[in-house]
Coordinates of C-alpha atoms and ligand atoms in Angstrom, one line a residue:
X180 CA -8.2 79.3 47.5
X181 CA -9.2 77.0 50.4
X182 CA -7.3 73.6 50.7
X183 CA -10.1 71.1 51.2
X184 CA -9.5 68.4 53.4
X185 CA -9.5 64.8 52.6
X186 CA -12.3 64.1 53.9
X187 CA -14.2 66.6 52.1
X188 CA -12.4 65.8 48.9
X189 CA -13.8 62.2 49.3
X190 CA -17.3 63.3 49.3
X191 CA -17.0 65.1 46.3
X192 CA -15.4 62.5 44.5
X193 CA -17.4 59.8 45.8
X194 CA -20.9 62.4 44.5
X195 CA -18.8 62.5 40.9
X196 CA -18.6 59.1 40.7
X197 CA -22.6 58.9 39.8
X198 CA -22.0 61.7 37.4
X199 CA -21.5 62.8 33.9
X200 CA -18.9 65.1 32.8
X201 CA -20.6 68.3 33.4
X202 CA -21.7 67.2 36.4
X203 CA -18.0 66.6 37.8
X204 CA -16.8 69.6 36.5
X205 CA -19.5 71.4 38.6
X206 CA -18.5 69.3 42.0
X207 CA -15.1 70.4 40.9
X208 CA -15.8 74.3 40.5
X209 CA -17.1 74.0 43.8
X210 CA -14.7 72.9 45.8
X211 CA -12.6 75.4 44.2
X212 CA -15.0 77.9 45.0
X213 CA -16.8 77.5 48.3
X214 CA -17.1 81.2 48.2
X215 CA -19.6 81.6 45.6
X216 CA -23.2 80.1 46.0
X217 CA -23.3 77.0 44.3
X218 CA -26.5 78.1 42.3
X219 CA -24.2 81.3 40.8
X220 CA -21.3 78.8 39.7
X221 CA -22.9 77.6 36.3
X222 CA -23.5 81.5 35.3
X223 CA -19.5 82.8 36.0
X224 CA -17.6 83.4 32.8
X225 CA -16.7 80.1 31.4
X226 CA -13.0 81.5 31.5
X227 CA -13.0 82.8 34.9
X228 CA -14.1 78.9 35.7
X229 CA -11.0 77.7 33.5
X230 CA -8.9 79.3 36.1
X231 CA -10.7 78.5 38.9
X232 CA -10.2 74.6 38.1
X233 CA -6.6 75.4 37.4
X234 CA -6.1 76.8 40.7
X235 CA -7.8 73.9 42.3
X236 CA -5.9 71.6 40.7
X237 CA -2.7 73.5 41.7
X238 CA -3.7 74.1 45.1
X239 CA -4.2 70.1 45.2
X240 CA -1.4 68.8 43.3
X241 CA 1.3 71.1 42.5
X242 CA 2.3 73.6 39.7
X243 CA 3.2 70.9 37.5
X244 CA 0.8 69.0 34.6
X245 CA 2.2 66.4 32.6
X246 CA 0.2 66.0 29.5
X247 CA -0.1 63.4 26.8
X248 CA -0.9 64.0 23.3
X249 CA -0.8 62.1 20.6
X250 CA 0.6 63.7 17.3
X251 CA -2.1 63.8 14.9
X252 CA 0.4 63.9 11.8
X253 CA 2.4 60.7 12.4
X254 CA 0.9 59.6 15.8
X255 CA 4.1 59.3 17.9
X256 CA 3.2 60.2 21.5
X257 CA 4.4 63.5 22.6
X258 CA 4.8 63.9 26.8
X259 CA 5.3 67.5 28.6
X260 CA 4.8 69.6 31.2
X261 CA 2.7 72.9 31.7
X262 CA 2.4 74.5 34.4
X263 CA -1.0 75.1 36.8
X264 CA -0.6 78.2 38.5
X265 CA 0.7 80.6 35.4
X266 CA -2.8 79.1 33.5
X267 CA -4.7 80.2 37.2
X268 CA -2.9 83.7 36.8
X269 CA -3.1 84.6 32.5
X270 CA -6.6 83.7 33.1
X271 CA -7.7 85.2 35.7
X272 CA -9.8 83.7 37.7
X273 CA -10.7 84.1 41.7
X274 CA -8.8 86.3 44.0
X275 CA -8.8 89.2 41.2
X276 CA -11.0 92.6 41.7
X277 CA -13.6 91.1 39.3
X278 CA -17.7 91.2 40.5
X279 CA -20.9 91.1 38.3
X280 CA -20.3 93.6 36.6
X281 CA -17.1 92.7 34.8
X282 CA -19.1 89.9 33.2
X283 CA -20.9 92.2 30.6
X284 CA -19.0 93.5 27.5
X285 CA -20.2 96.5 25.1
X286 CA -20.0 96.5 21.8
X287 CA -19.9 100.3 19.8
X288 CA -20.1 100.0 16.5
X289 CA -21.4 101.9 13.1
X290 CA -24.0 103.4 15.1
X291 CA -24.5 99.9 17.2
X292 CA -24.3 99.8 21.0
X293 CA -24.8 96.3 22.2
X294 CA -24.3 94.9 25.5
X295 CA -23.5 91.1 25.9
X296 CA -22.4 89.1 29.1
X297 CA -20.3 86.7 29.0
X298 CA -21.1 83.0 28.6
X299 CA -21.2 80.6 31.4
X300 CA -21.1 76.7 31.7
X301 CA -25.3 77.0 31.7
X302 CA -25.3 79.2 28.9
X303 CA -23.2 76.8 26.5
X304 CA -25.2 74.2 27.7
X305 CA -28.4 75.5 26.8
X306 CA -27.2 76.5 23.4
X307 CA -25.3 73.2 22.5
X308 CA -29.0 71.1 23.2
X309 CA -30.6 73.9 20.1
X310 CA -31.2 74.0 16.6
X311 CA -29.0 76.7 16.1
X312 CA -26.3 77.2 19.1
X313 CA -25.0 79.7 17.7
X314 CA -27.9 82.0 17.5
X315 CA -29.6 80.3 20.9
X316 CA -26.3 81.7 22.9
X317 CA -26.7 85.3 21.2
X318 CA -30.2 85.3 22.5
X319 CA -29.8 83.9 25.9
X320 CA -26.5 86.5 26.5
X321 CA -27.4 90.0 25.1
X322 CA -28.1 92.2 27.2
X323 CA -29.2 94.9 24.9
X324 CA -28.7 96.3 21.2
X325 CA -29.9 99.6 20.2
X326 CA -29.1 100.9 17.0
X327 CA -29.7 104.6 16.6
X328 CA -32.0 105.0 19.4
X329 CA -34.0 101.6 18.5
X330 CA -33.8 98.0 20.5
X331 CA -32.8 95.1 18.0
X332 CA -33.1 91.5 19.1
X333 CA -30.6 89.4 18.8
X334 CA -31.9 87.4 15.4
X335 CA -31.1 91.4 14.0
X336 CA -27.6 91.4 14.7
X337 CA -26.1 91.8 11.4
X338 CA -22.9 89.5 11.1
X339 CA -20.1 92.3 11.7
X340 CA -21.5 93.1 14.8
X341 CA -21.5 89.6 15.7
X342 CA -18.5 89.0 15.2
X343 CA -17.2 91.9 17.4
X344 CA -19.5 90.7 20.4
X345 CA -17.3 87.4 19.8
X346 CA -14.1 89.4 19.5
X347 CA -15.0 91.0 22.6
X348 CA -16.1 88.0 24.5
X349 CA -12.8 86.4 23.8
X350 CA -10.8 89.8 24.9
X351 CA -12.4 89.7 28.1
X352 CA -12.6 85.8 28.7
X353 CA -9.4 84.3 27.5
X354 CA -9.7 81.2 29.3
X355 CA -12.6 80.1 27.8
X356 CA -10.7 77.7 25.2
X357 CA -7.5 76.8 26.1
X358 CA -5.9 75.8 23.2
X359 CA -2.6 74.3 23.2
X360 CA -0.2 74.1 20.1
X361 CA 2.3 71.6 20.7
X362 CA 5.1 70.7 17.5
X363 CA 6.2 66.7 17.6
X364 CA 9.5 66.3 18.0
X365 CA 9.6 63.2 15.4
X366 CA 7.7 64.5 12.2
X367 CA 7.7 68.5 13.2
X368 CA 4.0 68.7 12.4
X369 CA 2.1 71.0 14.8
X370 CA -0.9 69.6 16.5
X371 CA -3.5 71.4 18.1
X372 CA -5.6 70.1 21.1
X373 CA -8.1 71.8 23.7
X374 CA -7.0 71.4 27.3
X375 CA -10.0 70.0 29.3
X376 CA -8.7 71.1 32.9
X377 CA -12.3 69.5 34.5
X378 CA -12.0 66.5 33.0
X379 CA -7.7 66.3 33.5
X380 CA -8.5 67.1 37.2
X381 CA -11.4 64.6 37.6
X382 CA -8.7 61.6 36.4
X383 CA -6.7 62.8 39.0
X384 CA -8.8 63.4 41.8
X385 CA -10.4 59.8 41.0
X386 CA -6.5 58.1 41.5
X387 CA -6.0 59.7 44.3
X388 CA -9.2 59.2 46.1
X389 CA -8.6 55.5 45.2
X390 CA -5.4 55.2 46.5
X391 CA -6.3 56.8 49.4
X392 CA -9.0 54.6 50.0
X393 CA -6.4 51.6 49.6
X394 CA -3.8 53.3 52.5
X395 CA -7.3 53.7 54.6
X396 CA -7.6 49.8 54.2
X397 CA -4.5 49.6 55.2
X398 CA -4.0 51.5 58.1
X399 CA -7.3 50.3 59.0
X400 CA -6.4 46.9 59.0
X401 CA -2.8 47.2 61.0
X402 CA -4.2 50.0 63.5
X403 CA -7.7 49.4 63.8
X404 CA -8.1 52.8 63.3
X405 CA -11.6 54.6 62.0
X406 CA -11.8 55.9 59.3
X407 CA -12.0 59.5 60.1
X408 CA -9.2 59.4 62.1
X409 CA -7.1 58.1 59.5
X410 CA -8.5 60.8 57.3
X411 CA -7.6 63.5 60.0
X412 CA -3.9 62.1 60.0
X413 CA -1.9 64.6 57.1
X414 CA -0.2 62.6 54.4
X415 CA 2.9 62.7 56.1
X416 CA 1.9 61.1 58.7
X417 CA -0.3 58.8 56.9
X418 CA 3.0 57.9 54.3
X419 CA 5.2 57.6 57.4
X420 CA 2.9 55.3 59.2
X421 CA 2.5 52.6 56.0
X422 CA 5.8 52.1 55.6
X423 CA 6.1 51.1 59.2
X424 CA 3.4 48.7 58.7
X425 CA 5.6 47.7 55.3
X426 CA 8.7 47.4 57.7
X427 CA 6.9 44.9 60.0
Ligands
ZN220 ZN1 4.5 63.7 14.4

């Protein structure tokens, strides 16, 4: 993981700020991965993604994510912390041995043997916009079925079989859907929630970039200093250099 700079963290949030969600969470995924070609990103594991975002957001904030719920029993507010880097780690996303090839699972079943990769952000994508997503991401994802010596498409797929693809998809892509099961303190009712890390880390990228903006105005202002250079200054500097203009 590559610690972008400030600047460079600017332009992406400045290019988000025209976008949608899907659009931010691909700026996001790559920044986190400068490694991978950006036209690649959209097909990596949906999971694998997950803990890419997780690492960024470590990598640019810390471990620590405090996150707000509200219970959906009695509605009391429920506040706590998880932690960024063991979600980058149980879900296992860059820096591990995985290529291409780790993307496919197989499926051997009552004479079945089915090959299916797993789904990435353009995958659920395309399904969510058909008829049936369901049956639109079987199609776009298999690689092969062949029962008994014969190919079977994927509208063939009996139900059991589907369900093991699914099964399998989830064994090998944990992060996919990270669920979070959190019991309130006031009523003891459990409440489930998804954990969005893409849109989590956009809010926080978009403070940041704001206030940063704000001690660039400032500095600006008492120094005359360009912008770059302000930018080029680390945030220790920059912190120490505002409170001398606070002092004054
Ligand atoms: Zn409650």
């Amino acid at each position: 993981m590559a610690i972008t700079g400030a600047a460079e963290l600017l332009v992406t949030w400045e290019a988000g700020l025209a976008e949608a969600s899907t659009g931010r969470a691909l700026l996001l995924h790559r920044a986190a991965r400068p490694d991978v070609d950006a036209a690649s990103l959209p097909v990596l594991p949906v999971g694998e993604r997950e803990a890419d975002l997780f690492a960024l957001r470590r990598a640019l904030f810390g471990e620590r994510m405090q996150v707000r719920l509200a219970c959906s029993a009695c509605g009391a507010d429920m506040e706590f912390d998880l932690d960024a880097g063991e979600f980058a780690r149980s879900l296992g996303g860059s820096g591990g041995p995985g290529g291409p090839g780790d993307s496919v699972v197989r499926v051997q079943q009552d004479g079945w043997d089915v090959e299916f990769r797993l789904p990435g952000v353009a995958d659920l994508t395309a399904a969510a916009r058909a008829g049936d997503p369901r049956a639109a991401l079987l199609a776009r994802c298999l690689v092969s079925a062949v029962r008994d010596g014969t190919t079977v498409g994927a509208g063939d797929l009996p139900v059991p079989v589907q369900r093991r693809i699914a099964e399998a998809v989830e064994a090998a892509d944990p992060g996919a859907d990270v669920t979070l099961t959190i019991a309130c303190p006031e009523c003891g009712e459990a409440t489930r929630a998804e954990l969005d890390i893409a849109s989590y880390l956009w809010t926080e990228l978009d403070a940041w970039a704001r206030d940063l903006l704000l001690d660039v105005h400032l500095l600006a202002t008492s120094y005359g200093w360009s912008e770059p250079e302000i930018l080029a200054l680390s945030p220790l500097r920059r912190r120490y250099y505002l409170e001398l203009c606070a002092d004054v």
